[in-house]
Coordinates of C-alpha atoms in Angstrom, one line a residue:
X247 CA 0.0 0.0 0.0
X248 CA 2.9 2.8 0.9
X249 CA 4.0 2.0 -2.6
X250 CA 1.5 2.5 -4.3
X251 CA 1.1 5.7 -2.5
X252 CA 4.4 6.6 -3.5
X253 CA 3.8 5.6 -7.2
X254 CA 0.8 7.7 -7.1
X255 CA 2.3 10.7 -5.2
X256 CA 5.6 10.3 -8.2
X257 CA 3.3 10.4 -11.2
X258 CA 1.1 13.5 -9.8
X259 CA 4.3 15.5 -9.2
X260 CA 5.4 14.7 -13.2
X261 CA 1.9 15.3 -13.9
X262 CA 2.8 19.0 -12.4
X263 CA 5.6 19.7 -13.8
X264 CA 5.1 18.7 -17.7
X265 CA 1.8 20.6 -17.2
X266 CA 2.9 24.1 -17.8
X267 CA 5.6 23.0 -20.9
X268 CA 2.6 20.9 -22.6
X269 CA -0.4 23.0 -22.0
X270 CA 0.4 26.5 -21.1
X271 CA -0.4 27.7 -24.8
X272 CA -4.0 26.4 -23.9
X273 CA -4.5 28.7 -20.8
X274 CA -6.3 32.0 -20.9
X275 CA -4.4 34.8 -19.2
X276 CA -6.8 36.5 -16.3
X277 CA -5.0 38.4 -14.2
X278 CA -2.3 40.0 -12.6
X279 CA -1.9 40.9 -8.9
X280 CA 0.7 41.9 -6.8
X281 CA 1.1 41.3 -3.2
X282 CA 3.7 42.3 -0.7
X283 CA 4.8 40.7 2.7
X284 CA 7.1 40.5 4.9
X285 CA 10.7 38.2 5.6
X286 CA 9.7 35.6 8.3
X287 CA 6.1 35.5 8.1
X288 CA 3.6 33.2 7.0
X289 CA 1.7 33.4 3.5
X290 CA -1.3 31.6 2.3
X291 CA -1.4 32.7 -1.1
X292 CA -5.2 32.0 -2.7
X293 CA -5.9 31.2 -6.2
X294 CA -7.2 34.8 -7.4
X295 CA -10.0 33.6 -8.7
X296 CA -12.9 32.5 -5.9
X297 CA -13.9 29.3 -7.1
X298 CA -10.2 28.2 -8.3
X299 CA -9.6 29.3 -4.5
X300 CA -11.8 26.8 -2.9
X301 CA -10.7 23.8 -5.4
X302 CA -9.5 20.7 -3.0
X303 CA -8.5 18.6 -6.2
X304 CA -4.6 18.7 -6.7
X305 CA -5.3 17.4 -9.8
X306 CA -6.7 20.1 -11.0
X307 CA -4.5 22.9 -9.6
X308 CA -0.9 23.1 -11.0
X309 CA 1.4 25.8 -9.4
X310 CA 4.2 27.5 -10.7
X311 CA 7.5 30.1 -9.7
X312 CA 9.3 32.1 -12.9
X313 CA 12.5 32.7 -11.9
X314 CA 15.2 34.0 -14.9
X315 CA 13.0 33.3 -17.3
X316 CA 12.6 29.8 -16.5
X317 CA 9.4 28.1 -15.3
X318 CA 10.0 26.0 -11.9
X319 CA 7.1 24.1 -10.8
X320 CA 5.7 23.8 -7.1
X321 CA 6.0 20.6 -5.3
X322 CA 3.3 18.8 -3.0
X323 CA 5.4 18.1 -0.1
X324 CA 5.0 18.6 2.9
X325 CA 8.1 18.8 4.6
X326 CA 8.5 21.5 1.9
X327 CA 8.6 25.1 3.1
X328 CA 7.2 26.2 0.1
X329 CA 4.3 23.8 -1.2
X330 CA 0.3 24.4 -2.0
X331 CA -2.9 22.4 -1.3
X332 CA -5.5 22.6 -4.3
X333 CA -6.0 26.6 -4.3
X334 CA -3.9 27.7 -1.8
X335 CA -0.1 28.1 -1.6
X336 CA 1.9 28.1 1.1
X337 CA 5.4 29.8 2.5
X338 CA 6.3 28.9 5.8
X339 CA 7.9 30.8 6.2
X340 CA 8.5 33.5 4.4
X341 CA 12.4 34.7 3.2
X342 CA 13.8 37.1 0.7
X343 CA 14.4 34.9 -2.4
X344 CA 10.6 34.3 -2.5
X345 CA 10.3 37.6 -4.1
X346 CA 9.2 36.4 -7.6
X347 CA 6.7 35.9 -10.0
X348 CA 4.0 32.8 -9.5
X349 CA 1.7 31.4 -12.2
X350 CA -1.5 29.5 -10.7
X351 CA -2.8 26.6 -13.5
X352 CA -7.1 26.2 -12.9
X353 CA -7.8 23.2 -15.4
X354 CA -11.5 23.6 -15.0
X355 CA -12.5 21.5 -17.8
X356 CA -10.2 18.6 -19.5
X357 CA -8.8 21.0 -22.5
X358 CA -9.3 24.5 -20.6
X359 CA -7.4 26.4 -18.1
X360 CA -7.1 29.7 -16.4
X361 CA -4.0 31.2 -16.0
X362 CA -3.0 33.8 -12.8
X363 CA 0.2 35.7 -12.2
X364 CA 1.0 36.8 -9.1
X365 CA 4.1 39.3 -7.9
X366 CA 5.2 38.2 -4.1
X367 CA 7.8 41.1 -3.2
X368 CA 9.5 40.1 0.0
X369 CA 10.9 42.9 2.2
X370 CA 13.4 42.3 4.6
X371 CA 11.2 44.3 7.6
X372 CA 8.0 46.8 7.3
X373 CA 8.1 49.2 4.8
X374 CA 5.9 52.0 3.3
X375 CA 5.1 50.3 -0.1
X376 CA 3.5 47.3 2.0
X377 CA 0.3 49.5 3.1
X378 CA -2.6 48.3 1.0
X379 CA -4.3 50.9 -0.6
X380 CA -5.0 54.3 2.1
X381 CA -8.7 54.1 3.2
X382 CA -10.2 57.4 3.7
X383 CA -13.6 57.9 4.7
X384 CA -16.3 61.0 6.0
X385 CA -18.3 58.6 8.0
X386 CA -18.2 58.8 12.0
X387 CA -17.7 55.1 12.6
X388 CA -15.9 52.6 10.1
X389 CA -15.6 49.1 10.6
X390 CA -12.3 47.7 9.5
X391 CA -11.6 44.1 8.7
X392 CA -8.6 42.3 9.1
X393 CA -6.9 41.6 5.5
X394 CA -5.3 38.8 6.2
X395 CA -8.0 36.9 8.1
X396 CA -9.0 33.5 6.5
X397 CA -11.4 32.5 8.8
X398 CA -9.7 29.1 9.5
X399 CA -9.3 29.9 13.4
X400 CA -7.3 32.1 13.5
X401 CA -6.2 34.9 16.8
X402 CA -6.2 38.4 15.5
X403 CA -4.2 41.4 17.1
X404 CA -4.2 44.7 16.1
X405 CA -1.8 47.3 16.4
X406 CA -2.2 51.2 15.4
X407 CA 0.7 52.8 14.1
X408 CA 2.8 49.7 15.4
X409 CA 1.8 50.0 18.7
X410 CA -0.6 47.5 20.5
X411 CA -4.2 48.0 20.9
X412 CA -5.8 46.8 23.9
X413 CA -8.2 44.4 24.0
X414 CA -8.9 44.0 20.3
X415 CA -9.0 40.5 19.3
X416 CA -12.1 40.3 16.9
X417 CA -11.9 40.2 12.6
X418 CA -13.7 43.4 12.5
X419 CA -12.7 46.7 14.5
X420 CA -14.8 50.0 14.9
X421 CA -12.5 53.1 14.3
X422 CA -14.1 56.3 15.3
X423 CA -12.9 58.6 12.5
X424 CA -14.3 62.0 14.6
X425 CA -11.2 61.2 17.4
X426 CA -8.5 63.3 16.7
X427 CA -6.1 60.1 17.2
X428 CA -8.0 58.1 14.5
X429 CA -5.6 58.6 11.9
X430 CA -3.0 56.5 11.3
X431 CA -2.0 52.7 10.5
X432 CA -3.8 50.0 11.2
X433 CA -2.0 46.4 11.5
X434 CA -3.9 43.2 11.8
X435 CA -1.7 40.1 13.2
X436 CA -3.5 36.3 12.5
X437 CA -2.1 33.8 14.5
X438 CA -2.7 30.3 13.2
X439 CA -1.5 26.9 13.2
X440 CA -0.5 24.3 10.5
X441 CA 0.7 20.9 11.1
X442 CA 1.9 21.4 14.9
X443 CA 3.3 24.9 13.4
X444 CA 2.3 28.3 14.6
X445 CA 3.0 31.4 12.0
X446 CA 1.8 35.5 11.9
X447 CA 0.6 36.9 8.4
X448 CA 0.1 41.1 8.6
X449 CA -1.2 43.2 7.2
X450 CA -1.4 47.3 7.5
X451 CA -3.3 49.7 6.1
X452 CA -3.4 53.6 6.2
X453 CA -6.6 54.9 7.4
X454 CA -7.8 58.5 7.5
X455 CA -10.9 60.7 7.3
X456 CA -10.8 63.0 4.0
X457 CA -8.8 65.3 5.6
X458 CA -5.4 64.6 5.4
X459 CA -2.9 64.7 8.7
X460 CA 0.4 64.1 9.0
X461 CA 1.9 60.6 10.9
X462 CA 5.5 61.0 11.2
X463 CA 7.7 58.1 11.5
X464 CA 11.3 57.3 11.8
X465 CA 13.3 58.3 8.7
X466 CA 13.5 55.1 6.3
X467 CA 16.2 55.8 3.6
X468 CA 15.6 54.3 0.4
X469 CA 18.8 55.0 -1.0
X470 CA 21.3 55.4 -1.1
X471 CA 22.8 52.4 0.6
X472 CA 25.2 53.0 3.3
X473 CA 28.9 53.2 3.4
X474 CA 28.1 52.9 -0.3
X475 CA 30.8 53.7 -2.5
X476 CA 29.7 55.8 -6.1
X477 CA 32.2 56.1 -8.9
X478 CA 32.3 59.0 -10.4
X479 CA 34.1 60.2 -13.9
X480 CA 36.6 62.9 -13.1
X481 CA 35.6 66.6 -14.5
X482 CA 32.0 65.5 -15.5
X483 CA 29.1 66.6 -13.5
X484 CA 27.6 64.4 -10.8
X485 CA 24.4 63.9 -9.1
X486 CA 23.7 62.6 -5.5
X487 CA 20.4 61.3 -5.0
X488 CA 18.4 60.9 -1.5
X489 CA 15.0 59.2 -1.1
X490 CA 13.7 59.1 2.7
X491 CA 10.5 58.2 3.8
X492 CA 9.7 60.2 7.1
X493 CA 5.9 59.2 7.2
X494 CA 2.4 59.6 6.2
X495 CA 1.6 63.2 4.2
X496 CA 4.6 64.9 5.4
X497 CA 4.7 67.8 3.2
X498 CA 7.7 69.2 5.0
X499 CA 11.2 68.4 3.0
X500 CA 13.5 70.6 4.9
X501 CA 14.2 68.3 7.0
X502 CA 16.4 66.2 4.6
X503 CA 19.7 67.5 3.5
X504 CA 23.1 66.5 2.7
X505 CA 26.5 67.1 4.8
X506 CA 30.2 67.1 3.7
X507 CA 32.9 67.5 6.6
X508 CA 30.0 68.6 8.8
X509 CA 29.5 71.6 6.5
X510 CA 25.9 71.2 4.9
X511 CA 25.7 71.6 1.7
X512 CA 23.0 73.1 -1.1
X513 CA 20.7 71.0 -2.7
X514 CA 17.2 70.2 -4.4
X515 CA 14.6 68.9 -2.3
X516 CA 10.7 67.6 -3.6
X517 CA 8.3 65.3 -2.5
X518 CA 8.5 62.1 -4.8
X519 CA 5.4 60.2 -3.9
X520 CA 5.7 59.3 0.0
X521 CA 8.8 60.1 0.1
X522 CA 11.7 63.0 0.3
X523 CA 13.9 63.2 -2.6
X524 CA 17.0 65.5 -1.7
X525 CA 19.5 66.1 -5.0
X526 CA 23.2 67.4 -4.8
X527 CA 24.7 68.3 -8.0
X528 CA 28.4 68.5 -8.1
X529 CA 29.9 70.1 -11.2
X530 CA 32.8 69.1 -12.7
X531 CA 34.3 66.3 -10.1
X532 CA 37.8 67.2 -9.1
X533 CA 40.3 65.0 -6.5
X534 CA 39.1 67.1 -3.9
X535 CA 36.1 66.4 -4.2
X536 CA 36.8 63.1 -3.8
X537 CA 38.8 63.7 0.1
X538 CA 35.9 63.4 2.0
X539 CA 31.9 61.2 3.0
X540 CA 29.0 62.8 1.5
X541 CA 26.7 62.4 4.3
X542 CA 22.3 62.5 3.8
X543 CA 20.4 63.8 6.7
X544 CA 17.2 63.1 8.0
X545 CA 15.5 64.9 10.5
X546 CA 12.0 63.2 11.5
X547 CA 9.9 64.4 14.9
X548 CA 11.3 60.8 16.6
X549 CA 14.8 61.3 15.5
X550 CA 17.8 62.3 13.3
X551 CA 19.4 59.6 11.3
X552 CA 22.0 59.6 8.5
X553 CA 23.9 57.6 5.5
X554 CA 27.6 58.3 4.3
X555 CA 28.5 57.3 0.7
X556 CA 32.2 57.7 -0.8
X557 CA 33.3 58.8 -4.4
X558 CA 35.6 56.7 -5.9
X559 CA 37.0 58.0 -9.5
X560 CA 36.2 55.2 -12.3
X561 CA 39.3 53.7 -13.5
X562 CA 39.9 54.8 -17.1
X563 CA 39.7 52.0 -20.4
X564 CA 42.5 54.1 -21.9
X565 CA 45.4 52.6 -20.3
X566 CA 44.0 49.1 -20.6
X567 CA 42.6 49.4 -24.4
X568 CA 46.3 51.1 -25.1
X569 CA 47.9 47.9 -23.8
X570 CA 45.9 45.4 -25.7
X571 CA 46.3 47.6 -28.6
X572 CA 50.0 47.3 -28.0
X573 CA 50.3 44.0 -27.6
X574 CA 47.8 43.0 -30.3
X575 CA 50.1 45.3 -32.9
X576 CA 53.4 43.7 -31.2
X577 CA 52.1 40.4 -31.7
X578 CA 50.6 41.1 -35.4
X579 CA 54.2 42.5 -36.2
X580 CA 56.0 39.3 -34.7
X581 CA 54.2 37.5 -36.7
X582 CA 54.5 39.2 -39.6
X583 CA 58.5 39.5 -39.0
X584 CA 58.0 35.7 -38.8
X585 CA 56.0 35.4 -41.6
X586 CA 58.9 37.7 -43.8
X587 CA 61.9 35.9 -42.1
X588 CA 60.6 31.9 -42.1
X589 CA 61.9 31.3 -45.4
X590 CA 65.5 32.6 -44.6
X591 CA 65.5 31.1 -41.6
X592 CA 64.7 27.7 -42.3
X593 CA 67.3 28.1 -45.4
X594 CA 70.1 28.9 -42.5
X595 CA 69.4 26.0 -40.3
X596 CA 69.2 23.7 -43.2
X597 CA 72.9 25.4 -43.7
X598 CA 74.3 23.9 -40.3
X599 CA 73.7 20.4 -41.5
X600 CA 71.9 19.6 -38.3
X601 CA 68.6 17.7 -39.9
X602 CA 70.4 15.5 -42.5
X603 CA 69.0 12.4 -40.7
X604 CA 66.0 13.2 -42.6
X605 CA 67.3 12.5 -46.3
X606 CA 67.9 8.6 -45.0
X607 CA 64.3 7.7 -46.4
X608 CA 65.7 5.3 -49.0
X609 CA 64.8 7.6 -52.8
X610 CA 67.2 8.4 -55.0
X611 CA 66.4 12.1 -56.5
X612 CA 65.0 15.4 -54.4
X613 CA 62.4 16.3 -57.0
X614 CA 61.1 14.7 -60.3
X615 CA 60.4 17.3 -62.8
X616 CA 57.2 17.3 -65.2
X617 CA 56.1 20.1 -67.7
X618 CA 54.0 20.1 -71.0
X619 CA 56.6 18.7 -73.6
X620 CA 53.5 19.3 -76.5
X621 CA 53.0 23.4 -76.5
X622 CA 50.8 24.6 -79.4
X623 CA 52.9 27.4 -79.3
X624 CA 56.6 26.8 -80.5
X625 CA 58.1 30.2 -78.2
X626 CA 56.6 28.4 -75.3
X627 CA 57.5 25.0 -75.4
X628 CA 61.0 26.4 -76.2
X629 CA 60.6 28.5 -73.2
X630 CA 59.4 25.7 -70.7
X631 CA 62.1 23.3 -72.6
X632 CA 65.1 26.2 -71.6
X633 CA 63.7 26.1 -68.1
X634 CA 63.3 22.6 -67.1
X635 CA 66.6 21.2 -69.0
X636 CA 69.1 24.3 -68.3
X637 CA 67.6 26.7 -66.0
X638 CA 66.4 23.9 -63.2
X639 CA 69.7 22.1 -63.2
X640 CA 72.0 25.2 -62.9
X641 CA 70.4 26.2 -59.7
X642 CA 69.4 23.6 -57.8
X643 CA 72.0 20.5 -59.2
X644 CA 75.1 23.0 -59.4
X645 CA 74.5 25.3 -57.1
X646 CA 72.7 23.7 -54.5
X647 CA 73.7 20.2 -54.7
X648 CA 69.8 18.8 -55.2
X649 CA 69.6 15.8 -57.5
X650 CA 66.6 16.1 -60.3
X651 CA 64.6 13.5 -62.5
X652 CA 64.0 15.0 -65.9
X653 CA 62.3 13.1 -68.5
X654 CA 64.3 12.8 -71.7
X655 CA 67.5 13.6 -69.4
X656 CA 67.7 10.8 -67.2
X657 CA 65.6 7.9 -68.9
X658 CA 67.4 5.7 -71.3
X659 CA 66.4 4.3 -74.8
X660 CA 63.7 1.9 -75.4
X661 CA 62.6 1.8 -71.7
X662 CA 59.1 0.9 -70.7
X663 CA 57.6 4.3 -70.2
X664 CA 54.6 3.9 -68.1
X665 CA 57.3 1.7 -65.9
X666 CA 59.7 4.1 -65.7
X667 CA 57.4 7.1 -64.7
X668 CA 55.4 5.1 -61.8
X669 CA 59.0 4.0 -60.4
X670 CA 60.9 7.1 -60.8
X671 CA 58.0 9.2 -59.1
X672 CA 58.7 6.8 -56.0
X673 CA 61.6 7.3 -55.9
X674 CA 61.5 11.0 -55.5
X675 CA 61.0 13.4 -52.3
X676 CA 59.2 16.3 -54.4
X677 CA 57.2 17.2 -57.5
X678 CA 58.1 20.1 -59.3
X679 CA 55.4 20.9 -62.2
X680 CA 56.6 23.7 -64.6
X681 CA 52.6 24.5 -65.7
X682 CA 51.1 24.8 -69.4
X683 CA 50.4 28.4 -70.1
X684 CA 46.6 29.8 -71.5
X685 CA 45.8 30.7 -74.8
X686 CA 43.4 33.0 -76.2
X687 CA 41.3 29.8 -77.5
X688 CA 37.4 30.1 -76.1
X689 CA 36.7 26.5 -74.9
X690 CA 41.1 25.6 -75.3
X691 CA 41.7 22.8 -72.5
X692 CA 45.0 21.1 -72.0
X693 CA 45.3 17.7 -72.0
X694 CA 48.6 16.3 -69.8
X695 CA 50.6 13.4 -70.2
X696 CA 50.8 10.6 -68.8
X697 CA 53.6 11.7 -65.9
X698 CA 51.3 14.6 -64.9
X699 CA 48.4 12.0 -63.9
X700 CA 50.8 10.2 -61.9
X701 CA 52.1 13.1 -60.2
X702 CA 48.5 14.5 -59.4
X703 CA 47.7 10.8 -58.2
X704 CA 51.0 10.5 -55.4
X705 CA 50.3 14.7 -54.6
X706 CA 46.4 14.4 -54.0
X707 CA 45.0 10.8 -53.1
X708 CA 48.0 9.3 -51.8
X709 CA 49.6 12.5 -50.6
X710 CA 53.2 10.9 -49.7
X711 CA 54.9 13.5 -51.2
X712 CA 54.9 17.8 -51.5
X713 CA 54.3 19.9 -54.8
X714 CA 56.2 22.7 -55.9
X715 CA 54.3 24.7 -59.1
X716 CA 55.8 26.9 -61.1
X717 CA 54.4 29.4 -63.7
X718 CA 57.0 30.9 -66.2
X719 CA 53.8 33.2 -67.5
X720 CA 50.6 35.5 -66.2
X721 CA 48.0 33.7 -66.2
X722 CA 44.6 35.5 -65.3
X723 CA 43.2 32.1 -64.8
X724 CA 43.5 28.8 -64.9
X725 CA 40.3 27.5 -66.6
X726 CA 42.2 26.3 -69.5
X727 CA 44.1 23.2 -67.1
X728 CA 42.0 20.0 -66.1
X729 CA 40.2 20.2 -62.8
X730 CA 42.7 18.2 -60.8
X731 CA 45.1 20.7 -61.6
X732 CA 43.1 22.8 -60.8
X733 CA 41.9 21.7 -57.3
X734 CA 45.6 21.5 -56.7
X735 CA 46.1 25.2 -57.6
X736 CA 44.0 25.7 -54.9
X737 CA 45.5 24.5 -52.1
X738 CA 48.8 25.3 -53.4
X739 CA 49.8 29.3 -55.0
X740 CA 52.4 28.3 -57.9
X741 CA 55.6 30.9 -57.6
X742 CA 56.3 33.0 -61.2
X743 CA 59.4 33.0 -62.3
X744 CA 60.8 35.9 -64.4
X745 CA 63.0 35.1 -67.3
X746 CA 63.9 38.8 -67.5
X747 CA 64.8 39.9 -63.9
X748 CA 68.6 40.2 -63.8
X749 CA 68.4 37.4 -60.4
X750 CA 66.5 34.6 -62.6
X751 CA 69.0 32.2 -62.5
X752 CA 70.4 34.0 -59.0
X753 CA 69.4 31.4 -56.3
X754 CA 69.5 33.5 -53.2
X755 CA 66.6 35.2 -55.1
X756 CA 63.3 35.1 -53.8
X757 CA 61.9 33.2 -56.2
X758 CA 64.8 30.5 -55.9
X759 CA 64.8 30.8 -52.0
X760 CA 60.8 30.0 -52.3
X761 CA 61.8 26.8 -54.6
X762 CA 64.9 25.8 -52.2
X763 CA 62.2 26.3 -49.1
X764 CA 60.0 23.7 -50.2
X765 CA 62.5 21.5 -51.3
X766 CA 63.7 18.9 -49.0
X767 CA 66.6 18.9 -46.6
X768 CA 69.6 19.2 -49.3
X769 CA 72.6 17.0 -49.5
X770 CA 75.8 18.2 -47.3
X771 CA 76.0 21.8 -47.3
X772 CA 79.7 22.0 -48.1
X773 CA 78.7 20.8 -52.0
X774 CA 76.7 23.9 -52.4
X775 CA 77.9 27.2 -52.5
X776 CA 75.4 29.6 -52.1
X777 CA 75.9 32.3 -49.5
X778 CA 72.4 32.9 -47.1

């Protein structure tokens, strides 16, 4: 049997709280209300509407807190301090995170609901915005009735303007408005019981015949908070506000002013609803200004009281954007130093000899060396022809001590071809691809040999070895060359090289320092002479 009360009790609470996610598009919006209490006292919190209020059927009844935009559902429990019956929700007791907003869920048919939201504002002791609305009246006698009586048993107390009236224990007191004393606050006190538990709800109200009195009380400040510290922006113009509450229709707002190094000071006082609102304006804030407490003063008839703040000047972005700024440009010119210097760099540590461990991979040449032998054009193919057979060997075989494959150079008579090119590719550590150049043919496409396929094979699907392209002409675009060329282009920028520049055949120039930095680690440095 207790499990099956627990089953039930589990599958009502998930009932709950998929209730608002699934159906809340369903519910009509009624109302809005706002009520405010106080920290450690009790709350029964109705459902706003009456017969929603008197529902006993938790099924029927879901209950809800937003909090940061998110929708937390009520629980059942108990041992809960916060938890609802049916219509009615419960804090026992009372504390300052309850101050929120609380949706009440009436399901009073199977596919219709009524939505209420209600504001709970929790303040941390009485204050002046707790008073429900002020009651005044022209009759001799009024009877008053508690607020906060539920007629569930409870004792009743009152109090007028907080202080304890005799012998008043029933729901509904007689105030005799002619008195000259009748003015004033009235607080009701329930006393009632809950599971074992005693708790207090209040509530106060401002009574008054139509003619308005005064009923001072001590000063209440508002703000600012104190000890507070304001920052302040040096040479601009500042305002101090002070809000104090000295009591009911006090017209009077002398009585508020602020102090610096006992000295008072001038300043702007008006009435701002209940309240005293005192201004100081202090134009153009200097470090003196900043030496000493601005003090607020309020003088009630019970008492004087008093809050200090301290100006603090706000700490400038200046400094702080200038050294990001700095270091951001420091670190965008390092790099680009880097950037400028890798090439030569890696060059002069390739001169020390120190990574020759990493020519022991077992091939024979440094780069194998393909170009279009079949030019339309006679000037170029005698141009690419110079290049790859005098130009290519001069630098990097005599100069630099790199050892090339050429086709036509290095093959011998009456090989097997397609043999040869698939083994000699192997056995090399680099491509080098001297590209076709474009014509001024509409729809002209290159068609490559046989070596170029294999090359564009071992450079993009089995990528065991690095490409180095080379363009001996402008080309706008490279439309004209077959797409896997093209795809290679790229990933890869080709370097131009310039037949007329008096450094083409130079190879500390930067063209040849480009080709000898993605070239592999060369043979001992003491076979090339080139100075870094």
């Amino acid at each position: 049997m207790a499990g099956l009360k627990v089953i039930l009790f589990f599958l009502a609470e998930l009932v709950m709280a998929s209730a608002y996610m699934n159906y809340s598009n369903q519910c009509e919006s009624i109302s809005n209300d706002t009520i405010k209490v106080i920290q450690g006292e009790a709350l029964r919190l109705h459902c706003p509407n009456f017969d929603c209020a008197n529902v006993k059927n938790n099924s029927k009844i879901f209950w809800f807190k937003k909090e940061n935009a998110k929708i937390q559902p009520i629980m059942m429990k108990e041992n809960e301090r916060v938890h609802y019956h049916g219509g009615i929700l419960y804090f026992l007791p009372l504390n300052l995170n309850d101050t929120g907003l609380y949706i009440t869920q009436w399901w009073y048919d199977v596919a219709q609901c009524d939505e209420f939201v209600t504001e709970v504002v929790v303040y941390e002791k009485f204050h002046p915005n707790q008073l429900y609305p002020i009651l005044s009246e022209q009759i001799h006698i009024l009877p008053y009735e508690c607020p906060v009586w539920q007629n569930t048993g409870e004792n009743i107390t009152w109090y007028k303007d907080f202080r304890l009236i005799p012998e008043k224990t029933d729901v509904i007191i007689q105030i005799y408005l002619l008195s000259k004393d009748a003015n004033g606050i009235y607080t009701c006190v329930c006393t009632w019981e809950h599971h074992g538990q005693v708790y207090n709800s209040s509530g106060s109200r401002y009574i008054q015949r139509k003619k308005e009195i005064e009923v001072p009380f001590r000063p209440t400040f508002q703000y600012p908070i104190n000890n507070s510290v304001d920052f302040v922006d040096l040479g601009s113009d500042v305002k101090l506000d002070c809000r104090v509450f000295l009591g009911i229709n006090i017209r009077e707002s002398k009585g508020v002013y602020w102090m610096r190094n006992n000295s008072r000071l001038d300043c702007s006082n008006r009435m701002d609803n209940l309240s005293v609102r005192s201004t100081l304006t202090i134009t153009q804030v200097s470090m003196k200004d900043l030496e000493n407490e601005y003090c607020c003063v309020a003088i009630s008839h019970y008492q004087w009281a008093l809050v200090c703040i301290t100006l603090r000047p706000r700490e400038s972005l200046l400094p702080v954007a200038a050294v990001f700024s700095g270091m951001f440009l420091f670190i965008l010119l390092a790099v680009g130093m880097v950037k400028w210097v890798t090439v030569d760099l890696v060059l002069i540590i390739r001169s020390f000899r120190i990574m020759q461990f990493k020519r022991n991979d077992g091939k024979l040449y440094d780069a194998y060396v393909i170009y279009q032998k079949d030019n339309p054009d006679e000037k170029t193919g005698r141009k690419a022809a110079y290049f790859v057979n005098e130009v290519l060997p001069a630098v990097l075989e005599n100069s630099c001590g790199f050892k090339l494959y050429i086709q036509g150079r290095d093959d011998l008579p009456g090989e097997d071809c397609t043999e040869l090119i698939e083994r000699k590719m192997r056995q090399s550590r680099r491509l080098i691809a001297v590209l076709p150049p474009g014509f001024n043919h509409h729809g002209f496409t290159t068609s490559l040999c046989y070596d170029w396929h294999v090359g564009l094979h071992h450079v993009l699907v089995e990528q065991d070895m690095g490409v180095i392209l080379i363009q001996l002409e402008d080309m706008k675009e490279y439309s004209h060359l077959p797409l896997g060329l093209q795809h290679l282009l790229q990933k890869t920028s080709p370097f131009r090289w310039d037949e007329s520049s008096g450094k083409a055949t130079c190879p500390t120039s930067c063209f040849w320092k480009q080709v000898r930095y993605k070239m592999p680690v060369p043979p001992d440095s003491s076979s090339c002479g080139v100075d870094f």
